[in-house]
Structure formats: structure tokens, C-alpha cells
Short mmCIF file of C-alpha atoms (C1' of nucleotides) in Angstrom, two decimals:
data_model
loop_
_atom_site.label_atom_id
_atom_site.label_comp_id
_atom_site.label_asym_id
_atom_site.label_seq_id
_atom_site.Cartn_x
_atom_site.Cartn_y
_atom_site.Cartn_z
CA UNK A 95 -9.68 22.92 -22.95
CA UNK A 96 -6.55 23.07 -20.91
CA UNK A 97 -7.33 26.75 -20.02
CA UNK A 98 -10.90 25.95 -18.87
CA UNK A 99 -9.67 22.94 -16.89
CA UNK A 100 -7.29 25.28 -15.31
CA UNK A 101 -9.99 27.50 -13.84
CA UNK A 102 -10.86 24.81 -11.29
CA UNK A 103 -7.40 23.37 -11.26
CA UNK A 104 -5.69 26.53 -10.73
CA UNK A 105 -7.81 27.33 -7.78
CA UNK A 106 -7.03 23.86 -6.41
CA UNK A 107 -3.33 24.33 -6.96
CA UNK A 108 -3.44 27.74 -5.28
CA UNK A 109 -5.25 26.55 -2.25
CA UNK A 110 -2.98 23.55 -1.92
CA UNK A 111 -0.16 25.92 -1.83
CA UNK A 112 -1.88 28.15 0.72
CA UNK A 113 -2.63 25.13 2.93
CA UNK A 114 0.93 24.08 2.99
CA UNK A 115 2.02 27.68 3.57
CA UNK A 116 -0.18 28.08 6.57
CA UNK A 117 0.88 24.57 7.82
CA UNK A 118 4.54 25.69 7.54
CA UNK A 119 3.64 28.71 9.69
CA UNK A 120 2.05 26.55 12.23
CA UNK A 121 5.11 24.24 12.30
CA UNK A 122 7.10 27.20 13.53
CA UNK A 123 4.81 27.82 16.47
CA UNK A 124 3.89 24.34 17.69
CA UNK A 125 6.17 21.89 16.00
CA UNK A 126 5.08 19.00 13.84
CA UNK A 127 2.99 17.49 16.56
CA UNK A 128 1.02 20.74 16.92
CA UNK A 129 0.20 20.85 13.36
CA UNK A 130 -3.57 20.95 13.20
CA UNK A 131 -5.92 20.70 10.28
CA UNK A 132 -8.60 22.57 12.11
CA UNK A 133 -6.18 25.49 12.82
CA UNK A 134 -5.11 25.59 9.24
CA UNK A 135 -8.70 25.68 8.10
CA UNK A 136 -9.51 28.28 10.64
CA UNK A 137 -6.66 30.56 9.53
CA UNK A 138 -7.73 30.21 5.88
CA UNK A 139 -11.30 31.06 6.77
CA UNK A 140 -12.71 27.68 5.61
CA UNK A 141 -14.58 24.82 7.25
CA UNK A 142 -12.33 22.31 8.90
CA UNK A 143 -13.82 19.61 6.74
CA UNK A 144 -12.80 21.35 3.51
CA UNK A 145 -9.15 20.56 4.13
CA UNK A 146 -10.00 16.90 3.40
CA UNK A 147 -10.62 17.86 -0.32
CA UNK A 148 -6.82 18.53 -0.48
CA UNK A 149 -5.21 16.20 1.93
CA UNK A 150 -6.77 13.01 2.92
CA UNK A 151 -5.38 13.15 6.40
CA UNK A 152 -3.00 15.05 8.76
CA UNK A 153 -0.13 12.68 8.05
CA UNK A 154 -0.43 13.29 4.30
CA UNK A 155 -0.06 17.07 4.86
CA UNK A 156 2.97 16.32 7.01
CA UNK A 157 4.43 14.06 4.18
CA UNK A 158 3.95 16.94 1.71
CA UNK A 159 5.71 19.42 4.06
CA UNK A 160 8.65 16.92 4.55
CA UNK A 161 9.04 16.44 0.80
CA UNK A 162 8.98 20.08 0.19
CA UNK A 163 11.60 20.60 2.87
CA UNK A 164 13.93 18.07 1.41
CA UNK A 165 13.47 19.41 -2.03
CA UNK A 166 14.02 22.99 -1.01
CA UNK A 167 17.12 22.10 0.90
CA UNK A 168 18.45 19.83 -1.88
CA UNK A 169 17.88 22.49 -4.55
CA UNK A 170 19.78 25.03 -2.47
CA UNK A 171 22.75 22.66 -2.16
CA UNK A 172 22.69 21.81 -5.86
CA UNK A 173 22.59 25.38 -6.96
CA UNK A 174 25.37 26.43 -4.59
CA UNK A 175 27.67 23.98 -6.22
CA UNK A 176 26.42 24.46 -9.78
CA UNK A 177 26.86 28.13 -9.47
CA UNK A 178 30.61 27.67 -9.13
CA UNK A 179 31.59 25.55 -12.08
CA UNK A 180 35.11 27.00 -12.20
CA UNK A 181 35.81 26.77 -8.41
CA UNK A 182 37.88 24.02 -6.84
CA UNK A 183 36.35 21.06 -5.17
CA UNK A 184 37.15 22.41 -1.66
CA UNK A 185 35.45 25.73 -2.45
CA UNK A 186 32.41 23.99 -3.72
CA UNK A 187 32.31 21.78 -0.71
CA UNK A 188 32.36 24.88 1.41
CA UNK A 189 29.72 26.53 -0.69
CA UNK A 190 27.51 23.35 -0.29
CA UNK A 191 27.97 23.42 3.48
CA UNK A 192 27.19 27.12 3.70
CA UNK A 193 24.02 26.54 1.57
CA UNK A 194 22.80 23.80 3.87
CA UNK A 195 23.53 25.81 6.93
CA UNK A 196 21.96 28.89 5.43
CA UNK A 197 18.79 27.13 4.53
CA UNK A 198 18.65 25.52 8.03
CA UNK A 199 18.97 28.95 9.71
CA UNK A 200 16.29 30.43 7.51
CA UNK A 201 13.96 27.44 7.94
CA UNK A 202 14.75 26.16 11.40
CA UNK A 203 11.45 24.33 11.88
CA UNK A 204 11.49 22.70 8.50
CA UNK A 205 15.05 21.62 9.27
CA UNK A 206 13.84 20.17 12.60
CA UNK A 207 11.07 18.48 10.73
CA UNK A 208 13.51 16.48 8.52
CA UNK A 209 16.63 16.21 10.78
CA UNK A 210 15.22 16.50 14.23
CA UNK A 211 13.39 13.93 16.37
CA UNK A 212 11.05 11.63 14.54
CA UNK A 213 7.37 12.60 14.90
CA UNK A 214 5.76 9.98 17.12
CA UNK A 215 3.27 7.77 15.27
CA UNK A 216 4.46 9.05 11.89
CA UNK A 217 6.04 6.83 9.39
CA UNK A 218 7.64 8.54 6.40
CA UNK A 219 6.55 6.90 3.18
CA UNK A 220 8.97 5.81 0.40
CA UNK A 221 8.33 8.90 -1.62
CA UNK A 222 10.35 10.91 0.86
CA UNK A 223 13.53 8.97 0.02
CA UNK A 224 14.54 10.55 -3.29
CA UNK A 225 14.15 14.13 -2.04
CA UNK A 226 16.07 13.12 1.12
CA UNK A 227 19.03 11.98 -0.88
CA UNK A 228 19.69 15.14 -2.84
CA UNK A 229 22.30 16.65 -0.56
CA UNK A 230 24.14 13.31 -0.19
CA UNK A 231 24.21 13.14 -4.01
CA UNK A 232 25.81 16.53 -4.26
CA UNK A 233 28.46 15.62 -1.80
CA UNK A 234 29.00 12.33 -3.43
CA UNK A 235 29.63 14.11 -6.75
CA UNK A 236 32.29 16.21 -5.15
CA UNK A 237 33.98 13.15 -3.80
CA UNK A 238 33.92 11.58 -7.20
CA UNK A 239 35.38 14.56 -8.85
CA UNK A 240 38.06 14.93 -6.21
CA UNK A 241 39.09 11.27 -6.62
CA UNK A 242 39.15 11.50 -10.35
CA UNK A 243 41.44 14.57 -10.15
CA UNK A 244 43.81 12.76 -7.76
CA UNK A 245 47.55 13.02 -8.46
CA UNK A 246 47.39 16.50 -9.63
CA UNK A 247 47.78 17.81 -6.13
CA UNK A 248 48.54 14.59 -4.37
CA UNK A 249 51.15 16.13 -2.26
CA UNK A 250 48.69 18.25 -0.44
CA UNK A 251 46.21 15.47 0.09
CA UNK A 252 47.48 12.27 1.52
CA UNK A 253 43.95 12.15 2.94
CA UNK A 254 42.31 8.72 2.77
CA UNK A 255 45.63 7.09 2.17
CA UNK A 256 46.26 7.43 5.95
CA UNK A 257 43.14 5.29 6.67
CA UNK A 258 43.63 1.41 6.68
CA UNK A 259 41.08 -0.64 4.68
CA UNK A 260 37.60 -0.64 6.15
CA UNK A 261 36.51 -3.41 8.51
CA UNK A 262 33.32 -5.33 7.52
CA UNK A 263 30.57 -4.69 7.24
CA UNK A 264 31.56 -1.08 6.76
CA UNK A 265 33.42 -1.96 3.67
CA UNK A 266 30.22 -3.34 2.10
CA UNK A 267 28.14 -0.49 3.22
CA UNK A 268 30.67 1.92 1.76
CA UNK A 269 30.70 0.01 -1.45
CA UNK A 270 26.91 0.39 -1.65
CA UNK A 271 27.05 4.08 -0.94
CA UNK A 272 29.86 4.54 -3.48
CA UNK A 273 27.83 2.66 -6.15
CA UNK A 274 24.89 4.93 -5.54
CA UNK A 275 26.43 8.35 -5.29
CA UNK A 276 30.20 8.21 -5.76
CA UNK A 277 31.28 5.55 -8.18
CA UNK A 278 35.00 4.66 -8.36
CA UNK A 279 35.75 6.33 -5.01
CA UNK A 280 37.53 3.97 -2.71
CA UNK A 281 35.92 2.81 0.56
CA UNK A 282 38.05 4.79 2.99
CA UNK A 283 37.34 7.98 1.24
CA UNK A 284 33.67 7.22 1.10
CA UNK A 285 33.67 6.55 4.82
CA UNK A 286 35.41 9.87 5.57
CA UNK A 287 32.98 11.53 3.31
CA UNK A 288 30.20 10.12 5.38
CA UNK A 289 31.87 11.37 8.52
CA UNK A 290 32.05 14.85 6.99
CA UNK A 291 28.39 14.60 6.02
CA UNK A 292 27.41 13.62 9.54
CA UNK A 293 29.62 16.43 10.84
CA UNK A 294 27.81 19.01 8.73
CA UNK A 295 24.31 18.08 9.96
CA UNK A 296 25.60 17.44 13.56
CA UNK A 297 26.92 21.03 13.72
CA UNK A 298 23.74 22.45 12.41
CA UNK A 299 21.60 20.48 14.71
CA UNK A 300 23.82 21.59 17.68
CA UNK A 301 23.49 25.13 16.56
CA UNK A 302 19.75 25.11 16.00
CA UNK A 303 18.84 22.99 18.99
CA UNK A 304 20.83 25.11 21.35
CA UNK A 305 23.66 22.75 22.30
CA UNK A 306 26.30 25.27 21.57
CA UNK A 307 24.97 27.89 23.95
CA UNK A 308 27.71 28.98 26.23
CA UNK A 309 30.37 27.33 24.03
CA UNK A 310 30.77 27.77 20.32
CA UNK A 311 27.85 30.22 20.01
CA UNK A 312 27.69 32.11 17.69
CA UNK A 313 28.76 29.30 15.57
CA UNK A 314 29.87 30.90 12.29
CA UNK A 315 33.55 30.78 12.99
CA UNK A 316 33.41 27.26 14.30
CA UNK A 317 31.40 26.20 11.33
CA UNK A 318 33.81 27.69 8.82
CA UNK A 319 36.86 26.21 10.56
CA UNK A 320 35.17 22.74 10.73
CA UNK A 321 34.22 22.80 7.09
CA UNK A 322 37.85 23.40 6.18
CA UNK A 323 39.14 20.69 8.57
CA UNK A 324 36.70 18.22 7.12
CA UNK A 325 37.81 19.04 3.53
CA UNK A 326 41.29 18.24 4.51
CA UNK A 327 40.18 15.22 6.54
CA UNK A 328 38.29 13.78 3.52
CA UNK A 329 41.07 14.59 1.16
CA UNK A 330 39.19 16.89 -1.10
CA UNK B 1349 11.68 12.16 64.43
CA UNK B 1350 13.53 11.60 61.21
CA UNK B 1351 12.04 8.11 60.93
CA UNK B 1352 8.49 9.43 61.44
CA UNK B 1353 9.03 12.25 59.11
CA UNK B 1354 9.97 9.63 56.54
CA UNK B 1355 6.67 7.90 56.71
CA UNK B 1356 5.05 10.66 54.82
CA UNK B 1357 8.26 11.76 53.06
CA UNK B 1358 8.99 8.28 51.92
CA UNK B 1359 5.61 7.96 50.29
CA UNK B 1360 6.19 11.32 48.54
CA UNK B 1361 9.58 10.28 47.31
CA UNK B 1362 8.11 6.98 46.03
CA UNK B 1363 5.26 8.70 44.22
CA UNK B 1364 7.51 11.24 42.71
CA UNK B 1365 9.60 8.40 41.30
CA UNK B 1366 6.57 6.57 40.05
CA UNK B 1367 5.19 9.75 38.31
CA UNK B 1368 8.50 10.33 36.47
CA UNK B 1369 8.71 6.68 35.58
CA UNK B 1370 5.29 6.72 34.03
CA UNK B 1371 6.03 10.03 32.34
CA UNK B 1372 9.12 8.41 30.77
CA UNK B 1373 6.90 5.62 29.48
CA UNK B 1374 4.65 8.20 27.82
CA UNK B 1375 7.61 9.89 26.37
CA UNK B 1376 8.29 6.75 24.45
CA UNK B 1377 4.80 6.59 22.96
CA UNK B 1378 3.93 10.20 22.27
CA UNK B 1379 7.13 12.26 22.56
CA UNK B 1380 7.66 15.19 24.77
CA UNK B 1381 4.70 17.04 23.36
CA UNK B 1382 2.35 14.21 24.15
CA UNK B 1383 3.41 14.00 27.80
CA UNK B 1384 0.08 14.50 29.61
CA UNK B 1385 -0.41 14.94 33.28
CA UNK B 1386 -3.92 13.50 33.05
CA UNK B 1387 -2.60 10.43 31.34
CA UNK B 1388 0.10 9.96 34.02
CA UNK B 1389 -2.44 10.30 36.78
CA UNK B 1390 -4.86 7.97 35.05
CA UNK B 1391 -2.15 5.39 34.71
CA UNK B 1392 -1.28 5.66 38.43
CA UNK B 1393 -4.89 5.42 39.39
CA UNK B 1394 -5.11 8.88 40.98
CA UNK B 1395 -7.05 12.04 40.29
CA UNK B 1396 -5.47 14.28 37.64
CA UNK B 1397 -5.35 17.16 40.15
CA UNK B 1398 -3.27 15.15 42.59
CA UNK B 1399 -0.21 15.38 40.25
CA UNK B 1400 -0.08 19.00 41.14
CA UNK B 1401 1.04 18.07 44.71
CA UNK B 1402 4.24 16.76 43.16
CA UNK B 1403 4.82 18.95 40.11
CA UNK B 1404 3.50 22.45 39.91
CA UNK B 1405 3.06 22.26 36.13
CA UNK B 1406 3.59 20.03 33.04
CA UNK B 1407 6.83 21.89 32.20
CA UNK B 1408 8.27 21.24 35.58
CA UNK B 1409 7.76 17.58 35.12
CA UNK B 1410 9.46 17.91 31.78
CA UNK B 1411 12.39 19.69 33.41
CA UNK B 1412 12.72 16.93 35.89
CA UNK B 1413 12.82 14.33 33.12
CA UNK B 1414 15.48 16.35 31.23
CA UNK B 1415 17.70 16.71 34.28
CA UNK B 1416 17.42 13.01 35.01
CA UNK B 1417 18.29 12.19 31.46
CA UNK B 1418 21.31 14.39 31.42
CA UNK B 1419 22.49 12.95 34.66
CA UNK B 1420 21.91 9.39 33.72
CA UNK B 1421 23.89 9.87 30.52
CA UNK B 1422 26.66 11.81 32.23
CA UNK B 1423 27.00 9.19 34.84
CA UNK B 1424 27.33 6.45 32.34
CA UNK B 1425 30.08 8.42 30.54
CA UNK B 1426 31.95 9.16 33.66
CA UNK B 1427 31.82 5.59 34.81
CA UNK B 1428 32.96 4.19 31.46
CA UNK B 1429 36.00 6.33 31.72
CA UNK B 1430 36.60 5.85 35.46
CA UNK B 1431 36.29 2.11 35.11
CA UNK B 1432 39.52 1.97 33.00
CA UNK B 1433 42.06 3.91 34.95
CA UNK B 1434 44.94 1.96 33.47
CA UNK B 1435 43.75 2.18 29.86
CA UNK B 1436 45.22 4.67 27.37
CA UNK B 1437 43.41 7.85 26.52
CA UNK B 1438 42.27 6.51 23.19
CA UNK B 1439 40.79 3.46 24.79
CA UNK B 1440 38.98 5.58 27.28
CA UNK B 1441 37.75 8.00 24.55
CA UNK B 1442 36.38 4.93 22.80
CA UNK B 1443 34.73 3.65 25.97
CA UNK B 1444 33.14 7.02 26.55
CA UNK B 1445 31.74 7.08 23.01
CA UNK B 1446 30.40 3.56 23.39
CA UNK B 1447 28.79 4.41 26.70
CA UNK B 1448 27.05 7.47 25.25
CA UNK B 1449 25.81 5.54 22.33
CA UNK B 1450 24.89 2.53 24.43
CA UNK B 1451 22.81 4.88 26.74
CA UNK B 1452 21.14 6.46 23.72
CA UNK B 1453 20.20 3.22 22.11
CA UNK B 1454 18.71 2.01 25.41
CA UNK B 1455 16.99 5.25 26.04
CA UNK B 1456 16.09 6.68 22.66
CA UNK B 1457 13.28 8.88 23.72
CA UNK B 1458 15.19 10.43 26.52
CA UNK B 1459 18.01 10.99 24.13
CA UNK B 1460 15.58 12.69 21.70
CA UNK B 1461 14.33 14.73 24.69
CA UNK B 1462 17.77 16.25 25.33
CA UNK B 1463 19.47 16.18 21.95
CA UNK B 1464 16.50 16.21 19.55
CA UNK B 1465 14.34 19.06 18.38
CA UNK B 1466 13.51 21.58 21.12
CA UNK B 1467 10.05 21.26 22.59
CA UNK B 1468 7.95 24.20 21.23
CA UNK B 1469 7.00 26.63 24.00
CA UNK B 1470 9.42 25.01 26.48
CA UNK B 1471 12.32 26.97 27.88
CA UNK B 1472 14.90 24.91 29.70
CA UNK B 1473 15.82 26.63 33.02
CA UNK B 1474 19.33 27.15 34.29
CA UNK B 1475 19.26 24.09 36.50
CA UNK B 1476 19.61 21.96 33.43
CA UNK B 1477 23.03 23.32 32.53
CA UNK B 1478 25.30 21.51 34.93
CA UNK B 1479 23.84 18.10 34.24
CA UNK B 1480 24.08 18.85 30.53
CA UNK B 1481 27.70 19.55 30.80
CA UNK B 1482 28.89 16.29 32.31
CA UNK B 1483 29.81 14.43 29.13
CA UNK B 1484 31.67 17.48 27.78
CA UNK B 1485 33.65 17.54 31.05
CA UNK B 1486 34.60 13.94 30.63
CA UNK B 1487 35.88 14.55 27.14
CA UNK B 1488 37.61 17.74 28.23
CA UNK B 1489 39.44 15.70 30.81
CA UNK B 1490 40.67 13.27 28.23
CA UNK B 1491 41.89 16.22 26.13
CA UNK B 1492 43.82 17.61 29.12
CA UNK B 1493 45.37 14.27 30.00
CA UNK B 1494 46.39 13.69 26.38
CA UNK B 1495 47.92 17.08 26.12
CA UNK B 1496 49.75 16.75 29.37
CA UNK B 1497 51.27 13.45 28.17
CA UNK B 1498 52.39 14.85 24.91
CA UNK B 1499 55.91 14.14 23.71
CA UNK B 1500 55.79 10.54 24.95
CA UNK B 1501 54.33 9.37 21.67
CA UNK B 1502 54.56 12.52 19.66
CA UNK B 1503 55.66 10.67 16.60
CA UNK B 1504 52.21 9.01 16.31
CA UNK B 1505 50.28 12.27 16.97
CA UNK B 1506 51.10 15.20 14.85
CA UNK B 1507 47.42 15.86 15.37
CA UNK B 1508 46.58 19.41 16.19
CA UNK B 1509 49.98 20.58 15.09
CA UNK B 1510 48.66 20.33 11.53
CA UNK B 1511 46.00 22.99 12.24
CA UNK B 1512 46.88 26.57 11.88
CA UNK B 1513 46.07 29.04 14.62
CA UNK B 1514 42.29 29.52 15.08
CA UNK B 1515 40.62 32.58 13.61
CA UNK B 1516 38.64 34.93 15.84
CA UNK B 1517 36.26 34.65 17.39
CA UNK B 1518 36.79 30.82 17.53
CA UNK B 1519 40.10 31.33 19.26
CA UNK B 1520 38.28 33.10 22.08
CA UNK B 1521 35.51 30.58 22.31
CA UNK B 1522 38.08 27.81 22.40
CA UNK B 1523 39.92 29.60 25.21
CA UNK B 1524 36.68 29.88 27.20
CA UNK B 1525 35.89 26.16 26.62
CA UNK B 1526 39.46 25.19 27.53
CA UNK B 1527 39.26 27.26 30.77
CA UNK B 1528 36.12 25.45 31.80
CA UNK B 1529 36.82 21.88 30.94
CA UNK B 1530 40.34 21.39 29.57
CA UNK B 1531 42.79 23.94 30.97
CA UNK B 1532 46.23 24.17 29.35
CA UNK B 1533 45.07 22.56 26.20
CA UNK B 1534 45.78 24.73 23.16
CA UNK B 1535 42.97 26.16 21.01
CA UNK B 1536 43.34 24.03 17.93
CA UNK B 1537 43.22 20.89 19.98
CA UNK B 1538 40.10 22.20 21.80
CA UNK B 1539 38.56 23.03 18.50
CA UNK B 1540 39.21 19.50 17.18
CA UNK B 1541 37.86 18.04 20.30
CA UNK B 1542 34.73 20.00 19.83
CA UNK B 1543 34.52 18.57 16.32
CA UNK B 1544 34.82 15.07 17.67
CA UNK B 1545 32.21 15.88 20.32
CA UNK B 1546 29.80 17.09 17.64
CA UNK B 1547 30.58 14.08 15.48
CA UNK B 1548 29.71 11.72 18.37
CA UNK B 1549 26.28 13.15 18.87
CA UNK B 1550 25.67 13.69 15.21
CA UNK B 1551 26.17 10.10 14.57
CA UNK B 1552 24.05 8.98 17.25
CA UNK B 1553 21.18 11.37 16.09
CA UNK B 1554 21.57 10.15 12.54
CA UNK B 1555 21.30 6.56 13.76
CA UNK B 1556 18.38 7.09 16.13
CA UNK B 1557 16.52 9.50 13.89
CA UNK B 1558 16.75 7.16 10.89
CA UNK B 1559 19.12 9.16 8.52
CA UNK B 1560 21.34 6.13 8.11
CA UNK B 1561 18.60 3.91 6.72
CA UNK B 1562 19.70 2.47 3.47
CA UNK B 1563 23.30 3.59 4.05
CA UNK B 1564 25.38 2.90 7.14
CA UNK B 1565 22.66 1.02 8.91
CA UNK B 1566 23.43 -1.00 11.08
CA UNK B 1567 25.76 1.65 12.34
CA UNK B 1568 28.08 -0.23 14.71
CA UNK B 1569 30.90 -0.60 12.36
CA UNK B 1570 30.74 2.94 11.06
CA UNK B 1571 30.50 4.13 14.67
CA UNK B 1572 33.62 2.18 15.71
CA UNK B 1573 35.53 3.29 12.67
CA UNK B 1574 34.57 7.01 13.21
CA UNK B 1575 35.49 7.01 16.92
CA UNK B 1576 39.00 5.72 15.87
CA UNK B 1577 39.31 8.31 13.14
CA UNK B 1578 38.27 11.08 15.51
CA UNK B 1579 40.82 10.05 18.17
CA UNK B 1580 43.47 10.34 15.58
CA UNK B 1581 42.05 13.54 14.21
CA UNK B 1582 42.08 15.18 17.66
CA UNK B 1583 45.50 13.81 18.43
CA UNK B 1584 44.58 11.75 21.44
"C1'" DT C 679 0.90 8.73 76.71
"C1'" DG C 680 -2.80 11.60 75.16
"C1'" DT C 681 -5.05 15.35 73.26
"C1'" DA C 682 -5.69 19.60 70.02
"C1'" DC C 683 -4.16 21.54 66.15
"C1'" DA C 684 -1.74 22.18 61.79
"C1'" DT C 685 -0.09 20.29 57.75
"C1'" DC C 686 -0.55 18.02 53.66
"C1'" DA C 687 -2.20 14.22 50.13
"C1'" DG C 688 -5.67 13.23 47.47
"C1'" DT C 689 -10.69 13.76 45.45
"C1'" DG C 690 -14.11 15.06 42.10
"C1'" DA C 691 -16.40 18.50 39.65
"C1'" DA C 692 -15.85 22.21 36.78
"C1'" DC C 693 -13.90 25.72 33.31
"C1'" DG C 694 -12.73 26.45 28.83
"C1'" DC C 695 -10.48 24.88 25.42
"C1'" DG C 696 -8.56 21.79 21.69
"C1'" DC C 697 -8.39 17.93 18.14
"C1'" DG C 698 -9.23 14.42 13.57
"C1'" DT C 699 -12.53 12.64 10.91
"C1'" DT C 700 -17.26 11.54 8.97
"C1'" DC C 701 -21.52 12.62 6.66
"C1'" DA C 702 -25.41 14.48 4.25
"C1'" DC C 703 -25.99 18.62 1.90
"C1'" DT C 704 -25.78 22.74 -1.36
"C1'" DG C 705 -24.22 25.02 -5.15
"C1'" DA C 706 -20.88 26.13 -8.46
"C1'" DT C 707 -17.89 24.59 -12.27
"C1'" DG C 708 -16.92 21.61 -16.23
"C1'" DT C 709 -18.35 18.30 -20.00
"C1'" DA C 710 -20.85 15.74 -23.67
"C1'" DC C 711 -24.16 16.01 -26.91
"C1'" DT D 170 -24.69 28.00 -28.66
"C1'" DG D 171 -27.57 25.79 -25.41
"C1'" DT D 172 -29.13 22.27 -22.53
"C1'" DA D 173 -28.74 18.03 -19.25
"C1'" DC D 174 -25.84 15.85 -16.42
"C1'" DA D 175 -21.70 14.71 -13.84
"C1'" DT D 176 -18.15 16.22 -11.08
"C1'" DC D 177 -16.21 18.39 -7.34
"C1'" DA D 178 -15.32 22.29 -3.69
"C1'" DG D 179 -16.94 23.70 0.39
"C1'" DT D 180 -20.52 23.68 4.48
"C1'" DG D 181 -21.98 22.88 9.14
"C1'" DA D 182 -23.26 19.82 12.47
"C1'" DA D 183 -21.93 15.87 14.91
"C1'" DC D 184 -19.16 11.91 17.21
"C1'" DG D 185 -16.08 10.89 20.63
"C1'" DC D 186 -12.26 12.11 22.43
"C1'" DG D 187 -8.31 14.55 24.63
"C1'" DC D 188 -5.97 18.36 27.51
"C1'" DG D 189 -3.89 21.79 31.76
"C1'" DT D 190 -5.29 23.94 35.72
"C1'" DT D 191 -8.26 25.56 39.61
"C1'" DC D 192 -10.97 25.04 43.70
"C1'" DA D 193 -13.47 23.80 47.80
"C1'" DC D 194 -13.49 19.60 50.18
"C1'" DT D 195 -12.37 15.33 53.15
"C1'" DG D 196 -9.49 12.56 55.80
"C1'" DA D 197 -5.16 10.86 57.10
"C1'" DT D 198 -0.42 11.92 58.97
"C1'" DG D 199 2.64 14.56 61.83
"C1'" DT D 200 3.66 17.94 65.73
"C1'" DA D 201 3.67 20.56 70.09
"C1'" DC D 202 2.27 20.65 74.50
#
DNA sequence: TGTACATCAGTGAACGCGCGTTCACTGATGTAC
DNA sequence: TGTACATCAGTGAACGCGCGTTCACTGATGTAC
């Protein structure tokens, strides 16, 4: 039964994949706004109306691409950290940053889709939230681990101790973030972790969107340097 | 003669302004990709072909908008700093950051136009470079001033001294940047200044593009905190 | 100050193209007995 | 194992809309004498 079901279902799964793949190709040429169901259908050799058997509208296809992009990126970050269980927190932080940047350089248009300008008229549904959180969760885990291991090398890492207590409402926001992804970690360290997080994506956006041209381009060296500086800044 | 010339010329200048203004309005609804000469003409009550007397193509109109956006932002940053000649460097750094963010919040679509995803198929011409550099020049000036005044409060600002020498090719890139906008300032401080610069725009992009939602949103408090942390980090 | 000519703004029709979505339909695949 | 029926993938035409750009043109504004 499950095998015979699969005859049709497998064809459906396959075509769904092909549609998304072709859509990703179009993203690269025309951006999210240029994503066209008709063009996808044309490229796949089917009637434009047939796409509607797979995605009820253009926006649903866009949502599927966004979720896939977040998951693909999140998975890369998770694997980069998980692959180095014996490495220190700083090394895993660096590996995570490299993984995120590597993914972005390999998939610049999907990066732009999720971290670039919002698509006019498109509202991301709630289902995108969990995939979108995966990288933050990875980094939160590193913060937690680093905090839990404090004292062992406290001399090297005065880190967050330099920061005064957070002003409201940032203190509350940091507490909420900590509760979600880095329990036990004190507010100032969470806030600095958020700064490092913003720095990571800020750098990648600058690099991909061409703001470094004539300055820190190629950006490899600056990226590596900054990742190290941020590790120290956060107190990892 | 110059007054009679102006009769026609003034009309031309006026309409040019109106076209750009209407184009900016459209940017807000449909993004750069949705910018349509026909729609601009329609809204202005003129034939679509008439626009071509003012802008030879859609991309030229886009270029004009980009240059205006960079100039508008750059001017705001310059004024924020110039308006506080007696303030300390840190206060002027903060004023500059506030000005940039304030402009971005007031002009989110123009911000996205210059710091968001690149417009597919559009290549920014060289004329956009000088306007695009204005904020960096302001910040470079603050670095220079701070460095020149070193020693006076050196106790508070170990700053860049903590950083080791820069690895190549970052050392060279930093030297080029320093030569352009912050002469005399040593490489590590330039690199940290660049980090702060990236942080500033990274934060604003996160805020405007919705990445803070559910975390540090509203972002005022986090922004203020980060601007202070960055001042210390750079050693201002 | 007045006239003849050149410049330029703006028109409206046309070219050739694109899009998302709906709908009635054909024909193949899957299911229940 | 075979038949009757339901499900579903895919078609092709249509609706109503949009776009950038070109071109021959009219008529007003500006200039040189």
C-alpha cells in the first residue's frame, strides 16, 4: 500500500523538488521579486497552471524557499559546531562563523532572500520562525557553555565583567533571549553575544552586497580578524 | 538672459524633482524592482514617453535616487557631528550613529535601496562612490581626532593596544583605508573602526529588515548600548 | 521691438513582451468491493 | 483478479493587467538678427 501510494506521491515529491530548484535558479537571476510561476513552469516544460497543484500561490513558493534557506543555513552552522566536540568554545565559534559565511558565499541569493531587504508585499508566516532561529540557538549554546566553564580561564576573559548592568528595557530583552537560547548566562554577556551575532551578519551583508568594495575587499582577512575580536569581546 | 533661460530651465528642474519624489513614493510600495516609469508618469499626469526627456532610462532614475539617498544620509551624519564642535569624540560618535539610524528609520526604503540587497541587473555607476563614502569619512575623522588626542585620557582607553598587529592582507587594506579617511591612525584602530562601522549598519539592517522581531525589538535600548560598547571597543 | 528659425517638452500610438490566477476539461493513477 | 468509481495531475484558453522603449508629431519657449 505504501509502495503503491508512493508511485503518485513520489512523482509529486520529485516535482515539488524540481519546482523549488528551478525557482532557486530564478532567484539568482531576477531576485525574489522576479520569481515567476510562469517562468518556472516554462522551464519545466509544463503548463503554467500546473504549478498550482503544487503551490497555491507565488507567495507560498516563496515561503517554501525561505524555510529551506533558513534550514540549510542552520544545518550548516549546527554541523560545523557538532563536528568539533573536542574543540574549545572559541574554535567552535569561529567554525560556526565560517560555516555561516561559507554558506552565504555559496548561496548569495538565498542569503539575500532571508537577510536582505524584505520583499515588498510579502509577509513571512509564523512557520518561518523556528528555522530562522537555528543559528541563534547554536550561538546561544556556545555562550551557555562558555559561561558554565567560567573560572577555568577567567584570567584571560574579563569579558562581560567590564560591562555595567544593562539599562531597561534591554535587561528584560536580554533575559527573554537568555531564557530561550542561553539559560543562566548573565544579561551583559547575552547583549554582547547579540552584538557579535549582528556583527557576523553585518559583515556578510556588507561583503555580499558590495559595501566593502574598495575597502576590505576581499574580506577573508577582515572576517577572520573580526571573528577573533568578537570572541574576545563577548568573553568566550 | 539667465532669467529667461530659467523659465524653461526652472520648469525642467521642478519636474525633475517631482519625478524623483514620485519615484521615491513608489519605492516605498514596490521596492526598487517595482519602480516603473509608466506608473510615475501616470501619477504625474503625463505621457509615459515624456519621462524620457528627463531620464534616459529606468536605471538612470534609479541611479539618481541612490545618489540622493547617499547624499541625504551623508549630510545628516556630517551635520550631527558638526553641530557638536565642543562635544567629546564619543558623544559625537554617538550623535553620528543616532543620525544614521534616525535617517534610516525615517527613510526605510531609501535605506534598503543603498544598504539592502542589490537590485538584480542593476550596476551602480562610479558616480555613486563619493556620495556613498560620506558616512565613512565622518567616522574616519572621529578616529583621527581621537588618535591625535591620545595620551590625554589614555588610562581609560587601552583600546586598540589590546589588539595584536594585523595579519596580511588586512594590514594593507587598513593602511589604504587609513590613508583615505583617517591618516596617521594605526591599523588595529582602523580595523576596529571598521568593525564599529559594520556594526552600525548591521544593527540598522537587522532592525529595519525585521530580524530583531521577538528579540531586541524595539531596538532603541540595544542600539544605545551597542554604540557605547563600540566606542569603548574602538578606543574613542 | 519684431520677425524667422531652432530648440525642446510633451503626446499618443505602437511594438513586443511579461505576469498571476481561474476554469472547464481530459486522462491517468489509486481504491474499494 | 477484475471491475466501477473517485481522486488527482496536467492542459490550454482566457481574463485583465502590467511594463520599457521608440517614433513621428504638435506646439510652445527661447534665440539671433
